[in-house]
Amino acid sequence: QSVLTQPPSASGTPGQRVTISCSGTSSNIGTNTVHWYQQLPGTAPKLLIYNNNQRPSGVPDRFSGSKSGTSASLAISGLQSEDEADYHCAAWDDSLNGQVFGGGTKLTVL
Amino acid sequence: QVQLVESGGALVKPGGSLRLSCAASGFTISDYFMSWIRQAPGKGLEGVSHITSSGSTKYYADSAKGRFTISRDKAKNSLYLQMNSLRADDTAIYYCARHWKGLPDYWGHGTLVTVSS
């Protein structure tokens, strides 16, 4: 059982916009920033969004993040087949004094 | 460039021990908060253990307390995870990660630990 809650799956067709939610509590998302990771099949997670809505160098601007209260969202616009992957959210939890993750969302491009 | 290379994963019987290693290059591990994160088959990510840049604070998830020990060797620029009393539910890919702004920014490719009789 993951501390942060994500939908197990999401899907969209090429060119569409999809969003993935991440729900937490006041001790994690409510207080701290959220990172998002993309995990392509058979590979390690890669940082996609940091500090709620910042993109590392090299990440296309099709990817965007937002946070409100104890929830965060990842949006992917202009969906492409290469976006098919698992997406994980993460935050620091002040009560646990450690990092916590969502269960991951498997994105399928139809 | 930043690189993290894990090793040491293997098939081990319940109750056995393993020592995972993570060799870092492109940065100095003692300048960063570092962690071990695992992913059980078909499951999400779980933070197992972390060590602060000063080395003064080490954290263990409840699932790891009393069984796992995190350490680092500055001379070898490497991070380690000693795992004892292994159980079937410890089966996972174990990733080494460097942290930036509190959370991982770079991850290794992972090493597979399988606990089975």
PDB file of C-alpha atoms in Angstrom:
ATOM      1  CA  GLN A   1       0.000   0.000   0.000  1.00  0.00           C
ATOM      2  CA  SER A   2       1.671   3.185  -1.196  1.00  0.00           C
ATOM      3  CA  VAL A   3       1.531   6.377   0.861  1.00  0.00           C
ATOM      4  CA  LEU A   4       0.597   8.498  -2.157  1.00  0.00           C
ATOM      5  CA  THR A   5      -2.398   7.477  -4.258  1.00  0.00           C
ATOM      6  CA  GLN A   6      -2.293   7.292  -8.039  1.00  0.00           C
ATOM      7  CA  PRO A   7      -4.713   5.661 -10.482  1.00  0.00           C
ATOM      8  CA  PRO A   8      -3.238   2.337 -11.624  1.00  0.00           C
ATOM      9  CA  SER A   9      -3.819   3.085 -15.288  1.00  0.00           C
ATOM     10  CA  ALA A  10      -4.493   5.858 -17.791  1.00  0.00           C
ATOM     11  CA  SER A  11      -4.803   5.927 -21.546  1.00  0.00           C
ATOM     12  CA  GLY A  12      -5.130   8.235 -24.501  1.00  0.00           C
ATOM     13  CA  THR A  13      -4.766   8.423 -28.249  1.00  0.00           C
ATOM     14  CA  PRO A  14      -1.908  10.149 -30.064  1.00  0.00           C
ATOM     15  CA  GLY A  15      -2.224  13.925 -29.878  1.00  0.00           C
ATOM     16  CA  GLN A  16      -4.560  13.858 -26.873  1.00  0.00           C
ATOM     17  CA  ARG A  17      -3.945  15.425 -23.476  1.00  0.00           C
ATOM     18  CA  VAL A  18      -3.951  13.143 -20.446  1.00  0.00           C
ATOM     19  CA  THR A  19      -3.593  13.890 -16.767  1.00  0.00           C
ATOM     20  CA  ILE A  20      -2.443  11.672 -13.929  1.00  0.00           C
ATOM     21  CA  SER A  21      -3.334  12.511 -10.350  1.00  0.00           C
ATOM     22  CA  CYS A  22      -1.394  11.973  -7.139  1.00  0.00           C
ATOM     23  CA  SER A  23      -3.129  12.340  -3.790  1.00  0.00           C
ATOM     24  CA  GLY A  24      -1.403  12.685  -0.443  1.00  0.00           C
ATOM     25  CA  THR A  25      -1.796  14.256   2.973  1.00  0.00           C
ATOM     26  CA  SER A  26      -0.789  17.348   4.899  1.00  0.00           C
ATOM     27  CA  SER A  27       2.464  15.693   5.999  1.00  0.00           C
ATOM     28  CA  ASN A  28       3.710  15.086   2.463  1.00  0.00           C
ATOM     29  CA  ILE A  29       2.205  16.824  -0.579  1.00  0.00           C
ATOM     30  CA  GLY A  30       0.444  19.389   1.600  1.00  0.00           C
ATOM     31  CA  THR A  31       3.777  20.598   2.958  1.00  0.00           C
ATOM     32  CA  ASN A  32       6.476  19.596   0.473  1.00  0.00           C
ATOM     33  CA  THR A  33       7.129  19.655  -3.224  1.00  0.00           C
ATOM     34  CA  VAL A  34       6.312  16.839  -5.625  1.00  0.00           C
ATOM     35  CA  HIS A  35       8.570  15.138  -8.152  1.00  0.00           C
ATOM     36  CA  TRP A  36       7.361  13.010 -11.056  1.00  0.00           C
ATOM     37  CA  TYR A  37       9.308  10.190 -12.699  1.00  0.00           C
ATOM     38  CA  GLN A  38       8.893   8.403 -16.010  1.00  0.00           C
ATOM     39  CA  GLN A  39       9.815   4.718 -16.128  1.00  0.00           C
ATOM     40  CA  LEU A  40      10.004   3.245 -19.608  1.00  0.00           C
ATOM     41  CA  PRO A  41       9.594  -0.551 -19.816  1.00  0.00           C
ATOM     42  CA  GLY A  42      12.590  -2.377 -18.365  1.00  0.00           C
ATOM     43  CA  THR A  43      14.433   0.768 -17.333  1.00  0.00           C
ATOM     44  CA  ALA A  44      15.059   2.814 -14.190  1.00  0.00           C
ATOM     45  CA  PRO A  45      12.897   5.817 -13.310  1.00  0.00           C
ATOM     46  CA  LYS A  46      13.940   9.132 -14.818  1.00  0.00           C
ATOM     47  CA  LEU A  47      13.199  12.553 -13.326  1.00  0.00           C
ATOM     48  CA  LEU A  48      10.454  14.219 -15.342  1.00  0.00           C
ATOM     49  CA  ILE A  49       9.167  17.063 -13.132  1.00  0.00           C
ATOM     50  CA  TYR A  50      10.684  18.497  -9.955  1.00  0.00           C
ATOM     51  CA  ASN A  51       9.413  21.028  -7.432  1.00  0.00           C
ATOM     52  CA  ASN A  52       5.812  20.515  -8.565  1.00  0.00           C
ATOM     53  CA  ASN A  53       6.143  22.084 -12.011  1.00  0.00           C
ATOM     54  CA  GLN A  54       9.781  22.420 -13.092  1.00  0.00           C
ATOM     55  CA  ARG A  55      11.205  20.458 -16.016  1.00  0.00           C
ATOM     56  CA  PRO A  56      14.827  19.264 -16.047  1.00  0.00           C
ATOM     57  CA  SER A  57      16.816  20.140 -19.120  1.00  0.00           C
ATOM     58  CA  GLY A  58      15.834  17.923 -22.028  1.00  0.00           C
ATOM     59  CA  VAL A  59      12.279  17.162 -20.914  1.00  0.00           C
ATOM     60  CA  PRO A  60       9.793  18.347 -23.568  1.00  0.00           C
ATOM     61  CA  ASP A  61       7.365  21.097 -22.599  1.00  0.00           C
ATOM     62  CA  ARG A  62       4.540  18.675 -23.413  1.00  0.00           C
ATOM     63  CA  PHE A  63       5.014  17.521 -19.832  1.00  0.00           C
ATOM     64  CA  SER A  64       3.762  19.784 -17.056  1.00  0.00           C
ATOM     65  CA  GLY A  65       3.045  19.465 -13.368  1.00  0.00           C
ATOM     66  CA  SER A  66       0.854  21.241 -10.856  1.00  0.00           C
ATOM     67  CA  LYS A  67      -0.005  21.031  -7.192  1.00  0.00           C
ATOM     68  CA  SER A  68      -2.956  22.176  -5.129  1.00  0.00           C
ATOM     69  CA  GLY A  69      -3.370  21.445  -1.457  1.00  0.00           C
ATOM     70  CA  THR A  70      -2.651  17.767  -0.845  1.00  0.00           C
ATOM     71  CA  SER A  71      -2.867  16.705  -4.494  1.00  0.00           C
ATOM     72  CA  ALA A  72      -0.667  16.992  -7.541  1.00  0.00           C
ATOM     73  CA  SER A  73      -1.133  16.305 -11.232  1.00  0.00           C
ATOM     74  CA  LEU A  74       1.009  15.466 -14.217  1.00  0.00           C
ATOM     75  CA  ALA A  75      -0.295  16.515 -17.606  1.00  0.00           C
ATOM     76  CA  ILE A  76       0.971  15.248 -20.938  1.00  0.00           C
ATOM     77  CA  SER A  77      -0.203  17.092 -24.023  1.00  0.00           C
ATOM     78  CA  GLY A  78       0.255  16.033 -27.639  1.00  0.00           C
ATOM     79  CA  LEU A  79       0.498  12.402 -26.526  1.00  0.00           C
ATOM     80  CA  GLN A  80       3.044  10.314 -28.420  1.00  0.00           C
ATOM     81  CA  SER A  81       3.578   6.557 -28.600  1.00  0.00           C
ATOM     82  CA  GLU A  82       6.950   6.928 -26.853  1.00  0.00           C
ATOM     83  CA  ASP A  83       5.153   8.344 -23.811  1.00  0.00           C
ATOM     84  CA  GLU A  84       3.861   4.852 -23.018  1.00  0.00           C
ATOM     85  CA  ALA A  85       5.441   4.192 -19.628  1.00  0.00           C
ATOM     86  CA  ASP A  86       4.830   4.045 -15.890  1.00  0.00           C
ATOM     87  CA  TYR A  87       4.643   7.395 -14.118  1.00  0.00           C
ATOM     88  CA  HIS A  88       5.421   7.767 -10.411  1.00  0.00           C
ATOM     89  CA  CYS A  89       4.891  10.697  -8.063  1.00  0.00           C
ATOM     90  CA  ALA A  90       7.045  11.286  -4.982  1.00  0.00           C
ATOM     91  CA  ALA A  91       7.205  13.660  -2.041  1.00  0.00           C
ATOM     92  CA  TRP A  92       9.002  14.006   1.268  1.00  0.00           C
ATOM     93  CA  ASP A  93       6.900  13.019   4.263  1.00  0.00           C
ATOM     94  CA  ASP A  94       7.566  15.010   7.427  1.00  0.00           C
ATOM     95  CA  SER A  95       5.824  12.486   9.699  1.00  0.00           C
ATOM     96  CA  LEU A  96       7.740   9.498   8.362  1.00  0.00           C
ATOM     97  CA  ASN A  97      10.896  11.574   7.837  1.00  0.00           C
ATOM     98  CA  GLY A  98      11.426   9.841   4.526  1.00  0.00           C
ATOM     99  CA  GLN A  99      10.522   9.907   0.868  1.00  0.00           C
ATOM    100  CA  VAL A 100       7.176   8.437  -0.173  1.00  0.00           C
ATOM    101  CA  PHE A 101       5.915   7.357  -3.563  1.00  0.00           C
ATOM    102  CA  GLY A 102       2.685   6.668  -5.364  1.00  0.00           C
ATOM    103  CA  GLY A 103       1.924   3.206  -6.644  1.00  0.00           C
ATOM    104  CA  GLY A 104       2.620   4.269 -10.214  1.00  0.00           C
ATOM    105  CA  THR A 105       0.307   4.828 -13.177  1.00  0.00           C
ATOM    106  CA  LYS A 106       0.694   2.793 -16.337  1.00  0.00           C
ATOM    107  CA  LEU A 107       0.011   5.021 -19.347  1.00  0.00           C
ATOM    108  CA  THR A 108      -1.121   3.303 -22.517  1.00  0.00           C
ATOM    109  CA  VAL A 109      -1.141   5.120 -25.852  1.00  0.00           C
ATOM    110  CA  LEU A 110      -3.958   3.557 -27.859  1.00  0.00           C
TER     111      LEU A 110
ATOM    112  CA  GLN B   1      28.327  12.948 -16.230  1.00  0.00           C
ATOM    113  CA  VAL B   2      26.522  11.489 -13.224  1.00  0.00           C
ATOM    114  CA  GLN B   3      26.497   7.718 -13.165  1.00  0.00           C
ATOM    115  CA  LEU B   4      25.342   5.209 -10.566  1.00  0.00           C
ATOM    116  CA  VAL B   5      26.097   1.511 -11.047  1.00  0.00           C
ATOM    117  CA  GLU B   6      24.601  -1.039  -8.669  1.00  0.00           C
ATOM    118  CA  SER B   7      25.862  -4.566  -8.153  1.00  0.00           C
ATOM    119  CA  GLY B   8      25.506  -7.442  -5.718  1.00  0.00           C
ATOM    120  CA  GLY B   9      22.001  -8.619  -6.470  1.00  0.00           C
ATOM    121  CA  ALA B  10      21.506 -12.385  -6.535  1.00  0.00           C
ATOM    122  CA  LEU B  11      19.234 -15.313  -5.771  1.00  0.00           C
ATOM    123  CA  VAL B  12      19.398 -15.997  -2.034  1.00  0.00           C
ATOM    124  CA  LYS B  13      17.524 -18.307   0.315  1.00  0.00           C
ATOM    125  CA  PRO B  14      15.205 -16.943   3.017  1.00  0.00           C
ATOM    126  CA  GLY B  15      17.253 -15.959   6.048  1.00  0.00           C
ATOM    127  CA  GLY B  16      20.318 -15.265   3.943  1.00  0.00           C
ATOM    128  CA  SER B  17      22.354 -12.094   3.494  1.00  0.00           C
ATOM    129  CA  LEU B  18      23.482  -9.880   0.628  1.00  0.00           C
ATOM    130  CA  ARG B  19      25.532  -6.729   0.302  1.00  0.00           C
ATOM    131  CA  LEU B  20      24.535  -4.349  -2.461  1.00  0.00           C
ATOM    132  CA  SER B  21      27.026  -1.835  -3.825  1.00  0.00           C
ATOM    133  CA  CYS B  22      26.527   1.385  -5.761  1.00  0.00           C
ATOM    134  CA  ALA B  23      29.550   2.909  -7.479  1.00  0.00           C
ATOM    135  CA  ALA B  24      29.131   6.597  -8.208  1.00  0.00           C
ATOM    136  CA  SER B  25      30.952   8.719 -10.761  1.00  0.00           C
ATOM    137  CA  GLY B  26      30.625  12.304 -11.938  1.00  0.00           C
ATOM    138  CA  PHE B  27      29.995  13.582  -8.413  1.00  0.00           C
ATOM    139  CA  THR B  28      31.055  12.985  -4.803  1.00  0.00           C
ATOM    140  CA  ILE B  29      28.539  10.928  -2.816  1.00  0.00           C
ATOM    141  CA  SER B  30      29.450  12.573   0.482  1.00  0.00           C
ATOM    142  CA  ASP B  31      28.181  15.883  -0.943  1.00  0.00           C
ATOM    143  CA  TYR B  32      24.703  14.438  -1.443  1.00  0.00           C
ATOM    144  CA  PHE B  33      21.817  12.765   0.328  1.00  0.00           C
ATOM    145  CA  MET B  34      21.737   9.209  -1.054  1.00  0.00           C
ATOM    146  CA  SER B  35      19.155   6.457  -0.857  1.00  0.00           C
ATOM    147  CA  TRP B  36      18.225   2.898  -1.736  1.00  0.00           C
ATOM    148  CA  ILE B  37      14.793   2.462  -3.310  1.00  0.00           C
ATOM    149  CA  ARG B  38      13.248  -0.850  -4.285  1.00  0.00           C
ATOM    150  CA  GLN B  39      10.543  -1.982  -6.665  1.00  0.00           C
ATOM    151  CA  ALA B  40       8.928  -5.380  -6.145  1.00  0.00           C
ATOM    152  CA  PRO B  41       7.700  -7.165  -9.295  1.00  0.00           C
ATOM    153  CA  GLY B  42       4.714  -5.305 -10.727  1.00  0.00           C
ATOM    154  CA  LYS B  43       4.633  -2.905  -7.771  1.00  0.00           C
ATOM    155  CA  GLY B  44       5.413   0.716  -7.017  1.00  0.00           C
ATOM    156  CA  LEU B  45       8.558   2.276  -5.593  1.00  0.00           C
ATOM    157  CA  GLU B  46       9.488   2.064  -1.903  1.00  0.00           C
ATOM    158  CA  GLY B  47      12.179   4.066  -0.147  1.00  0.00           C
ATOM    159  CA  VAL B  48      14.174   1.514   1.848  1.00  0.00           C
ATOM    160  CA  SER B  49      16.976   3.512   3.411  1.00  0.00           C
ATOM    161  CA  HIS B  50      18.753   6.846   3.125  1.00  0.00           C
ATOM    162  CA  ILE B  51      21.857   8.590   4.437  1.00  0.00           C
ATOM    163  CA  THR B  52      22.315  12.332   4.706  1.00  0.00           C
ATOM    164  CA  SER B  53      25.274  14.108   3.123  1.00  0.00           C
ATOM    165  CA  SER B  54      26.951  14.513   6.525  1.00  0.00           C
ATOM    166  CA  GLY B  55      26.469  10.818   7.213  1.00  0.00           C
ATOM    167  CA  SER B  56      25.054  11.669  10.620  1.00  0.00           C
ATOM    168  CA  THR B  57      21.511  10.511   9.881  1.00  0.00           C
ATOM    169  CA  LYS B  58      20.471   7.161   8.501  1.00  0.00           C
ATOM    170  CA  TYR B  59      16.854   6.239   7.893  1.00  0.00           C
ATOM    171  CA  TYR B  60      15.262   2.845   7.458  1.00  0.00           C
ATOM    172  CA  ALA B  61      11.735   1.987   6.388  1.00  0.00           C
ATOM    173  CA  ASP B  62       9.873  -0.162   8.902  1.00  0.00           C
ATOM    174  CA  SER B  63      10.301  -3.107   6.537  1.00  0.00           C
ATOM    175  CA  ALA B  64      14.105  -2.725   6.759  1.00  0.00           C
ATOM    176  CA  LYS B  65      14.663  -1.764  10.391  1.00  0.00           C
ATOM    177  CA  GLY B  66      16.890  -4.135  12.299  1.00  0.00           C
ATOM    178  CA  ARG B  67      17.818  -6.097   9.161  1.00  0.00           C
ATOM    179  CA  PHE B  68      19.371  -3.620   6.678  1.00  0.00           C
ATOM    180  CA  THR B  69      22.328  -1.278   7.165  1.00  0.00           C
ATOM    181  CA  ILE B  70      23.281   1.584   4.857  1.00  0.00           C
ATOM    182  CA  SER B  71      26.868   2.775   4.648  1.00  0.00           C
ATOM    183  CA  ARG B  72      29.255   4.577   2.324  1.00  0.00           C
ATOM    184  CA  ASP B  73      32.960   4.617   1.514  1.00  0.00           C
ATOM    185  CA  LYS B  74      34.196   8.087   0.580  1.00  0.00           C
ATOM    186  CA  ALA B  75      37.483   6.767  -0.811  1.00  0.00           C
ATOM    187  CA  LYS B  76      35.645   4.438  -3.188  1.00  0.00           C
ATOM    188  CA  ASN B  77      32.829   6.952  -3.764  1.00  0.00           C
ATOM    189  CA  SER B  78      30.410   4.100  -3.167  1.00  0.00           C
ATOM    190  CA  LEU B  79      27.183   3.439  -1.289  1.00  0.00           C
ATOM    191  CA  TYR B  80      26.280   0.086   0.238  1.00  0.00           C
ATOM    192  CA  LEU B  81      23.270  -1.750   1.622  1.00  0.00           C
ATOM    193  CA  GLN B  82      23.901  -4.745   3.875  1.00  0.00           C
ATOM    194  CA  MET B  83      20.781  -6.891   3.958  1.00  0.00           C
ATOM    195  CA  ASN B  84      20.395  -9.652   6.542  1.00  0.00           C
ATOM    196  CA  SER B  85      17.585 -12.046   7.444  1.00  0.00           C
ATOM    197  CA  LEU B  86      16.172 -11.735   3.957  1.00  0.00           C
ATOM    198  CA  ARG B  87      12.538 -12.645   3.350  1.00  0.00           C
ATOM    199  CA  ALA B  88      10.522 -13.474   0.256  1.00  0.00           C
ATOM    200  CA  ASP B  89       8.924 -10.023   0.346  1.00  0.00           C
ATOM    201  CA  ASP B  90      12.359  -8.425  -0.035  1.00  0.00           C
ATOM    202  CA  THR B  91      12.387  -9.677  -3.632  1.00  0.00           C
ATOM    203  CA  ALA B  92      12.719  -6.574  -5.794  1.00  0.00           C
ATOM    204  CA  ILE B  93      14.916  -4.486  -8.019  1.00  0.00           C
ATOM    205  CA  TYR B  94      17.029  -2.278  -5.766  1.00  0.00           C
ATOM    206  CA  TYR B  95      17.970   1.156  -7.081  1.00  0.00           C
ATOM    207  CA  CYS B  96      20.596   3.498  -5.748  1.00  0.00           C
ATOM    208  CA  ALA B  97      19.630   7.170  -6.084  1.00  0.00           C
ATOM    209  CA  ARG B  98      21.205  10.576  -5.632  1.00  0.00           C
ATOM    210  CA  HIS B  99      18.942  13.197  -4.119  1.00  0.00           C
ATOM    211  CA  TRP B 100      18.518  16.839  -5.047  1.00  0.00           C
ATOM    212  CA  LYS B 101      15.954  19.171  -3.506  1.00  0.00           C
ATOM    213  CA  GLY B 102      14.963  16.345  -1.173  1.00  0.00           C
ATOM    214  CA  LEU B 103      14.080  13.683  -3.709  1.00  0.00           C
ATOM    215  CA  PRO B 104      15.943  11.508  -6.239  1.00  0.00           C
ATOM    216  CA  ASP B 105      17.285  13.147  -9.355  1.00  0.00           C
ATOM    217  CA  TYR B 106      19.605  10.425 -10.681  1.00  0.00           C
ATOM    218  CA  TRP B 107      18.975   6.687 -10.441  1.00  0.00           C
ATOM    219  CA  GLY B 108      21.140   3.687 -11.157  1.00  0.00           C
ATOM    220  CA  HIS B 109      19.960   0.906 -13.461  1.00  0.00           C
ATOM    221  CA  GLY B 110      19.105  -1.315 -10.494  1.00  0.00           C
ATOM    222  CA  THR B 111      20.155  -4.740  -9.244  1.00  0.00           C
ATOM    223  CA  LEU B 112      17.770  -7.680  -8.818  1.00  0.00           C
ATOM    224  CA  VAL B 113      17.431  -9.411  -5.473  1.00  0.00           C
ATOM    225  CA  THR B 114      15.438 -12.629  -5.442  1.00  0.00           C
ATOM    226  CA  VAL B 115      14.713 -14.361  -2.142  1.00  0.00           C
ATOM    227  CA  SER B 116      13.479 -17.885  -2.688  1.00  0.00           C
ATOM    228  CA  SER B 117      14.146 -21.408  -1.476  1.00  0.00           C
TER     229      SER B 117
END
